[in-house]
Coordinates of N, CA and C and ligand atoms in Angstrom, one line a residue:
M24 N 0.9 -1.2 0.0 CA 0.0 0.0 0.0 C 0.9 1.2 0.0
K25 N 0.3 2.3 -0.6 CA 1.1 3.5 -0.6 C 0.8 4.4 0.6
V26 N 1.9 5.0 1.2 CA 1.8 5.9 2.3 C 2.5 7.2 1.9
S27 N 1.8 8.3 2.1 CA 2.4 9.6 1.8 C 2.3 10.5 3.1
V28 N 3.5 10.8 3.6 CA 3.6 11.6 4.8 C 4.6 12.7 4.7
T29 N 4.4 13.7 5.5 CA 5.5 14.7 5.7 C 6.2 14.4 7.0
V30 N 7.5 14.3 7.0 CA 8.2 14.0 8.2 C 9.3 15.1 8.4
N31 N 9.2 15.8 9.4 CA 10.2 16.9 9.7 C 10.3 17.8 8.5
G32 N 9.1 18.1 7.9 CA 9.0 19.1 6.8 C 9.4 18.5 5.5
V33 N 9.7 17.2 5.4 CA 10.0 16.6 4.1 C 9.0 15.6 3.7
Q34 N 8.5 15.7 2.4 CA 7.5 14.9 1.9 C 8.1 13.5 1.6
H35 N 7.4 12.4 1.9 CA 7.8 11.1 1.6 C 6.6 10.3 1.0
E36 N 6.9 9.5 0.0 CA 5.9 8.6 -0.5 C 6.5 7.2 -0.7
D37 N 5.9 6.2 -0.1 CA 6.5 4.9 -0.2 C 5.5 3.8 -0.3
E38 N 5.9 2.7 -0.8 CA 5.0 1.5 -0.8 C 5.4 0.7 0.5
V39 N 4.4 0.3 1.3 CA 4.7 -0.4 2.5 C 3.8 -1.6 2.7
E40 N 4.2 -2.6 3.5 CA 3.3 -3.7 3.8 C 2.2 -3.1 4.7
P41 N 0.9 -3.5 4.5 CA -0.2 -3.0 5.3 C 0.0 -3.2 6.8
R42 N 0.8 -4.2 7.1 CA 0.9 -4.5 8.6 C 2.1 -3.7 9.2
M43 N 2.9 -3.0 8.4 CA 4.1 -2.3 8.9 C 3.7 -1.3 9.9
L44 N 4.4 -1.3 11.1 CA 4.1 -0.3 12.1 C 4.8 1.0 11.7
L45 N 4.3 2.1 12.2 CA 4.8 3.4 11.8 C 6.3 3.5 12.3
V46 N 6.5 3.0 13.5 CA 7.9 3.1 14.1 C 8.9 2.4 13.2
Y47 N 8.6 1.3 12.5 CA 9.5 0.6 11.7 C 9.6 1.4 10.3
Y48 N 8.5 2.0 9.9 CA 8.6 2.8 8.7 C 9.6 3.9 8.9
I49 N 9.4 4.6 10.1 CA 10.3 5.7 10.4 C 11.8 5.3 10.5
R50 N 12.0 4.2 11.1 CA 13.4 3.7 11.4 C 14.0 3.1 10.1
E51 N 13.2 2.1 9.6 CA 13.9 1.3 8.5 C 13.7 1.8 7.1
V52 N 12.6 2.4 6.8 CA 12.4 3.0 5.5 C 13.0 4.4 5.4
L53 N 12.7 5.2 6.4 CA 13.2 6.6 6.3 C 14.6 6.7 6.9
G54 N 15.0 5.7 7.7 CA 16.4 5.8 8.3 C 16.5 6.8 9.4
L55 N 15.4 7.2 10.0 CA 15.4 8.1 11.2 C 15.4 7.3 12.5
T56 N 16.6 6.9 12.9 CA 16.7 5.9 14.0 C 16.8 6.6 15.4
G57 N 16.5 7.9 15.5 CA 16.4 8.5 16.8 C 15.1 8.0 17.5
T58 N 14.1 7.6 16.8 CA 12.9 7.1 17.4 C 13.2 5.6 17.7
N59 N 13.1 5.3 19.0 CA 13.6 4.0 19.5 C 12.4 3.0 19.7
V60 N 12.7 1.7 19.7 CA 11.7 0.7 20.1 C 12.2 0.1 21.4
G61 N 11.4 0.2 22.5 CA 11.9 -0.3 23.8 C 11.1 -1.4 24.3
C62 N 10.0 -1.8 23.7 CA 9.1 -2.8 24.2 C 8.3 -3.4 23.1
D63 N 7.5 -4.4 23.4 CA 6.5 -4.9 22.4 C 5.1 -4.9 23.0
T64 N 4.9 -4.0 23.9 CA 3.7 -3.9 24.6 C 3.0 -2.5 24.7
S65 N 3.5 -1.6 23.9 CA 3.0 -0.2 23.8 C 3.1 0.5 25.1
S66 N 4.1 0.1 25.9 CA 4.2 0.7 27.3 C 5.4 1.6 27.6
C67 N 6.4 1.6 26.8 CA 7.6 2.3 27.2 C 7.7 3.7 26.7
G68 N 7.1 4.0 25.6 CA 7.1 5.4 25.1 C 8.4 5.8 24.3
A69 N 9.4 4.9 24.2 CA 10.6 5.2 23.5 C 10.4 5.6 22.0
C70 N 9.2 5.2 21.5 CA 8.9 5.5 20.1 C 8.0 6.7 19.9
T71 N 7.9 7.6 20.9 CA 7.0 8.7 20.8 C 7.4 9.7 19.8
I72 N 6.5 10.1 19.0 CA 6.7 11.1 17.9 C 5.5 12.1 18.0
H73 N 5.5 13.1 17.2 CA 4.3 14.0 17.0 C 3.6 13.7 15.7
M74 N 2.3 13.5 15.8 CA 1.6 13.3 14.6 C 0.5 14.3 14.5
N75 N 0.5 15.2 13.5 CA -0.3 16.3 13.4 C -0.3 17.1 14.7
G76 N 0.9 17.2 15.3 CA 1.0 18.0 16.5 C 0.7 17.3 17.8
E77 N 0.2 16.1 17.7 CA -0.1 15.3 19.0 C 0.9 14.3 19.2
S78 N 1.2 14.1 20.5 CA 2.2 13.1 20.8 C 1.6 11.7 20.7
V79 N 2.2 10.8 20.0 CA 1.7 9.4 19.9 C 2.9 8.4 20.0
K80 N 2.5 7.2 20.4 CA 3.5 6.1 20.4 C 3.5 5.5 19.0
S81 N 4.5 5.6 18.3 CA 4.5 5.2 16.9 C 4.5 3.7 16.7
C82 N 4.6 2.9 17.8 CA 4.5 1.5 17.7 C 3.0 1.1 17.8
T83 N 2.2 2.0 18.0 CA 0.7 1.7 18.2 C -0.1 2.1 16.9
V84 N 0.7 2.6 15.9 CA 0.0 3.1 14.7 C 0.6 2.3 13.5
L85 N -0.2 1.9 12.6 CA 0.3 1.4 11.3 C 0.8 2.5 10.4
A86 N 1.8 2.2 9.7 CA 2.3 3.2 8.7 C 1.2 3.8 7.8
V87 N 0.4 2.9 7.4 CA -0.7 3.4 6.4 C -1.7 4.3 7.1
Q88 N -1.8 4.1 8.5 CA -2.7 5.0 9.2 C -2.2 6.4 9.3
A89 N -0.9 6.6 9.0 CA -0.3 7.9 9.0 C -0.4 8.6 7.7
D90 N -1.0 8.0 6.7 CA -1.1 8.6 5.4 C -1.7 10.0 5.4
G91 N -1.1 10.9 4.8 CA -1.6 12.3 4.8 C -1.2 13.1 6.0
M92 N -0.5 12.5 7.0 CA -0.3 13.2 8.2 C 1.1 14.0 8.2
D93 N 1.2 14.9 9.1 CA 2.4 15.7 9.3 C 3.1 15.1 10.6
L94 N 4.3 14.5 10.4 CA 5.0 13.9 11.5 C 6.2 14.7 11.9
K95 N 6.5 14.6 13.2 CA 7.8 15.1 13.6 C 8.4 14.1 14.5
T96 N 9.7 13.9 14.2 CA 10.5 13.0 15.1 C 11.6 13.8 15.8
I97 N 12.3 13.2 16.7 CA 13.4 13.9 17.4 C 14.3 14.6 16.5
E98 N 14.6 14.0 15.3 CA 15.5 14.6 14.4 C 15.1 16.0 13.9
G99 N 13.7 16.2 14.0 CA 13.2 17.5 13.5 C 13.0 18.5 14.5
L100 N 13.5 18.3 15.7 CA 13.2 19.2 16.8 C 14.1 20.4 16.9
A101 N 15.4 20.2 16.6 CA 16.3 21.3 16.7 C 16.1 22.2 15.5
T102 N 16.6 23.4 15.6 CA 16.6 24.3 14.4 C 18.0 24.4 14.0
G103 N 18.4 23.7 12.9 CA 19.8 23.7 12.5 C 20.7 23.1 13.6
D104 N 21.7 23.9 14.0 CA 22.6 23.4 15.1 C 22.1 23.8 16.4
V105 N 20.9 24.5 16.5 CA 20.5 25.0 17.8 C 19.4 24.0 18.4
M106 N 19.8 23.5 19.5 CA 18.9 22.5 20.1 C 17.6 23.2 20.5
H107 N 16.5 22.4 20.5 CA 15.2 22.8 21.0 C 15.4 23.1 22.5
P108 N 14.7 24.1 23.1 CA 14.8 24.4 24.5 C 14.6 23.1 25.4
M109 N 13.8 22.2 25.0 CA 13.6 21.0 25.8 C 14.8 20.1 25.8
Q110 N 15.5 20.0 24.6 CA 16.7 19.2 24.5 C 17.8 19.9 25.4
E111 N 17.8 21.2 25.3 CA 18.8 22.0 26.1 C 18.6 21.7 27.6
A112 N 17.3 21.7 28.0 CA 17.0 21.6 29.4 C 17.4 20.2 29.9
F113 N 17.2 19.1 29.0 CA 17.6 17.8 29.4 C 19.1 17.7 29.6
R114 N 19.8 18.4 28.7 CA 21.3 18.4 28.7 C 21.7 19.1 30.0
E115 N 21.2 20.3 30.3 CA 21.6 21.1 31.4 C 21.3 20.4 32.7
N116 N 20.2 19.7 32.8 CA 19.8 19.1 34.1 C 20.1 17.6 34.2
H117 N 20.9 17.1 33.3 CA 21.3 15.7 33.3 C 20.1 14.8 33.3
G118 N 19.2 15.1 32.4 CA 17.9 14.3 32.3 C 18.1 13.0 31.6
L119 N 19.3 12.5 31.4 CA 19.5 11.3 30.7 C 20.7 10.6 31.2
Q120 N 20.7 9.3 31.0 CA 21.9 8.5 31.3 C 22.3 7.7 30.0
C121 N 21.6 6.6 29.8 CA 22.0 5.8 28.6 C 21.4 6.5 27.4
G122 N 20.3 7.3 27.5 CA 19.7 8.0 26.4 C 18.7 7.3 25.6
Y123 N 18.4 6.0 26.0 CA 17.5 5.2 25.1 C 16.1 5.8 25.1
C124 N 15.7 6.2 26.3 CA 14.3 6.7 26.4 C 14.2 8.2 26.0
T125 N 15.3 8.8 25.8 CA 15.4 10.3 25.8 C 14.6 10.9 24.6
P126 N 14.8 10.3 23.4 CA 14.0 11.0 22.2 C 12.5 10.9 22.5
G127 N 12.0 9.8 23.0 CA 10.6 9.7 23.2 C 10.2 10.6 24.4
M128 N 11.0 10.6 25.4 CA 10.7 11.5 26.6 C 10.7 12.9 26.2
V129 N 11.6 13.4 25.4 CA 11.7 14.8 25.0 C 10.4 15.1 24.1
M130 N 10.1 14.2 23.2 CA 8.9 14.5 22.4 C 7.6 14.6 23.2
A131 N 7.5 13.7 24.2 CA 6.4 13.7 25.1 C 6.4 15.0 25.9
A132 N 7.5 15.4 26.4 CA 7.6 16.6 27.2 C 7.3 17.8 26.5
V133 N 7.7 17.9 25.2 CA 7.3 19.1 24.4 C 5.8 19.2 24.2
S134 N 5.2 18.0 24.0 CA 3.7 18.0 23.9 C 3.1 18.4 25.2
L135 N 3.6 17.9 26.3 CA 3.1 18.2 27.6 C 3.1 19.7 27.8
L136 N 4.2 20.4 27.5 CA 4.2 21.9 27.8 C 3.4 22.6 26.8
E137 N 3.1 22.1 25.6 CA 2.2 22.7 24.7 C 0.8 22.7 25.3
E138 N 0.5 21.6 26.0 CA -0.9 21.6 26.6 C -0.9 22.3 28.0
V139 N 0.1 22.1 28.7 CA 0.2 22.7 30.1 C 1.5 23.5 30.2
P140 N 1.6 24.7 29.8 CA 2.8 25.5 29.7 C 3.5 25.7 31.1
D141 N 2.7 25.7 32.2 CA 3.3 25.9 33.5 C 2.9 24.8 34.5
P142 N 3.4 23.6 34.2 CA 2.9 22.5 35.0 C 3.5 22.4 36.4
T143 N 2.8 21.8 37.3 CA 3.4 21.5 38.6 C 4.3 20.2 38.4
E144 N 5.1 19.9 39.5 CA 5.9 18.7 39.4 C 5.0 17.5 39.2
R145 N 3.8 17.5 39.9 CA 2.9 16.3 39.8 C 2.4 16.2 38.3
Q146 N 2.0 17.3 37.7 CA 1.5 17.3 36.4 C 2.6 16.8 35.4
V147 N 3.8 17.1 35.6 CA 4.9 16.6 34.8 C 5.0 15.1 35.0
R148 N 5.0 14.7 36.2 CA 5.1 13.2 36.4 C 3.9 12.5 35.8
E149 N 2.7 13.0 36.0 CA 1.6 12.4 35.4 C 1.6 12.4 33.8
G150 N 2.1 13.6 33.3 CA 2.1 13.8 31.9 C 3.1 12.8 31.2
L151 N 4.1 12.4 31.9 CA 5.1 11.6 31.3 C 5.0 10.1 31.8
E152 N 3.9 9.8 32.4 CA 3.8 8.4 33.0 C 3.8 7.3 31.9
G153 N 3.5 7.7 30.6 CA 3.5 6.7 29.5 C 4.9 6.5 29.0
N154 N 5.9 7.2 29.6 CA 7.3 7.0 29.1 C 8.1 6.5 30.2
L155 N 8.8 5.4 30.0 CA 9.6 4.7 31.0 C 11.0 5.0 30.8
C156 N 11.7 5.1 31.9 CA 13.2 5.3 31.9 C 13.7 4.3 32.9
R157 N 14.7 3.5 32.4 CA 15.3 2.5 33.3 C 16.5 3.0 34.0
C158 N 16.9 4.2 33.7 CA 18.2 4.7 34.3 C 18.0 5.7 35.4
T159 N 17.3 6.8 35.1 CA 17.4 8.0 35.9 C 16.7 8.1 37.2
G160 N 15.7 7.3 37.4 CA 14.8 7.5 38.6 C 13.9 8.7 38.4
Y161 N 13.9 9.3 37.2 CA 13.0 10.3 36.8 C 13.2 11.7 37.4
H162 N 14.0 11.8 38.5 CA 14.1 13.1 39.1 C 14.7 14.1 38.2
N163 N 15.7 13.8 37.5 CA 16.3 14.9 36.6 C 15.5 15.1 35.4
I164 N 14.8 14.1 35.0 CA 13.9 14.3 33.8 C 12.8 15.4 34.2
V165 N 12.2 15.2 35.3 CA 11.2 16.1 35.8 C 11.8 17.5 36.0
K166 N 13.0 17.5 36.6 CA 13.7 18.8 36.8 C 13.9 19.5 35.4
A167 N 14.3 18.7 34.4 CA 14.5 19.3 33.1 C 13.2 19.9 32.5
V168 N 12.1 19.2 32.6 CA 10.9 19.6 32.1 C 10.4 20.9 32.8
L169 N 10.6 20.9 34.1 CA 10.2 22.1 34.9 C 11.1 23.3 34.5
A170 N 12.4 23.0 34.3 CA 13.3 24.1 33.8 C 12.9 24.6 32.5
A171 N 12.5 23.7 31.6 CA 12.1 24.1 30.2 C 10.9 25.0 30.3
A172 N 10.0 24.6 31.2 CA 8.7 25.4 31.4 C 9.1 26.8 32.0
A173 N 10.0 26.8 32.9 CA 10.4 28.1 33.5 C 11.0 29.0 32.5
A174 N 11.9 28.4 31.6 CA 12.6 29.1 30.6 C 11.5 29.6 29.6
G175 N 10.5 28.8 29.3 CA 9.5 29.2 28.4 C 8.7 30.4 28.8
K176 N 8.6 30.6 30.2 CA 7.9 31.7 30.7 C 8.6 33.0 30.4
T177 N 9.9 32.9 30.3 CA 10.6 34.2 30.0 C 10.9 34.3 28.5
T178 N 11.0 33.2 27.8 CA 11.4 33.4 26.4 C 10.3 33.0 25.4
S179 N 9.2 32.4 26.0 CA 8.1 31.9 25.1 C 8.6 31.1 24.0
S180 N 9.7 30.3 24.2 CA 10.2 29.6 23.0 C 10.2 28.1 23.2
V181 N 9.5 27.6 24.3 CA 9.5 26.2 24.5 C 8.9 25.4 23.4
G182 N 7.8 26.0 22.8 CA 7.1 25.3 21.7 C 7.8 25.5 20.4
A183 N 8.9 26.3 20.3 CA 9.5 26.6 19.0 C 9.9 25.4 18.3
G184 N 9.6 25.3 17.0 CA 10.1 24.2 16.2 C 9.3 23.0 16.4
S185 N 8.3 23.0 17.2 CA 7.5 21.8 17.4 C 6.3 21.8 16.5
Ligands
FES442 S1 8.2 0.8 21.6 FE1 6.4 1.9 21.5 S2 5.7 2.0 23.6 FE2 7.5 0.8 23.7
FES443 S1 18.2 7.3 30.2 FE1 18.5 5.2 30.1 S2 16.4 4.5 29.8 FE2 16.2 6.6 30.3

């Protein structure tokens, strides 16, 4: 079947198996390997991307279901060499260790701040509960998201590029 999508601003059209999951289309057909696969139960969130501006686990969607959609992956978040404020906040607050969960975590966090620009710590924890991290204990991830939210209050740039 044919699938036609825009990914990080670039139009793609490909023939795919009807059963191909979107995460494998992104990784194996488009070669965008920043989107990770961490489970086979739709529970880890390592595969989180934005689809028409909404955060989704790309292992829960068939590639053909994304036909006509506008997708953004972690590769599309920075502006040239300038990291997105959320990526910068993760770096500054040591919000990662092995980094496996990080692309999905960052994509989910960007969505969270778009919906709730000034969240409480509890709202951040609840907002990211679909994303699992095996390394950090979450403390620095939450700190990073709160820092990005605080920076957004002064620069209004947290949603930039998303
Ligand atoms: S790979 Fe999608 S939720 Fe784990
Ligand atoms: S940093 Fe290793 S899984 Fe989150």
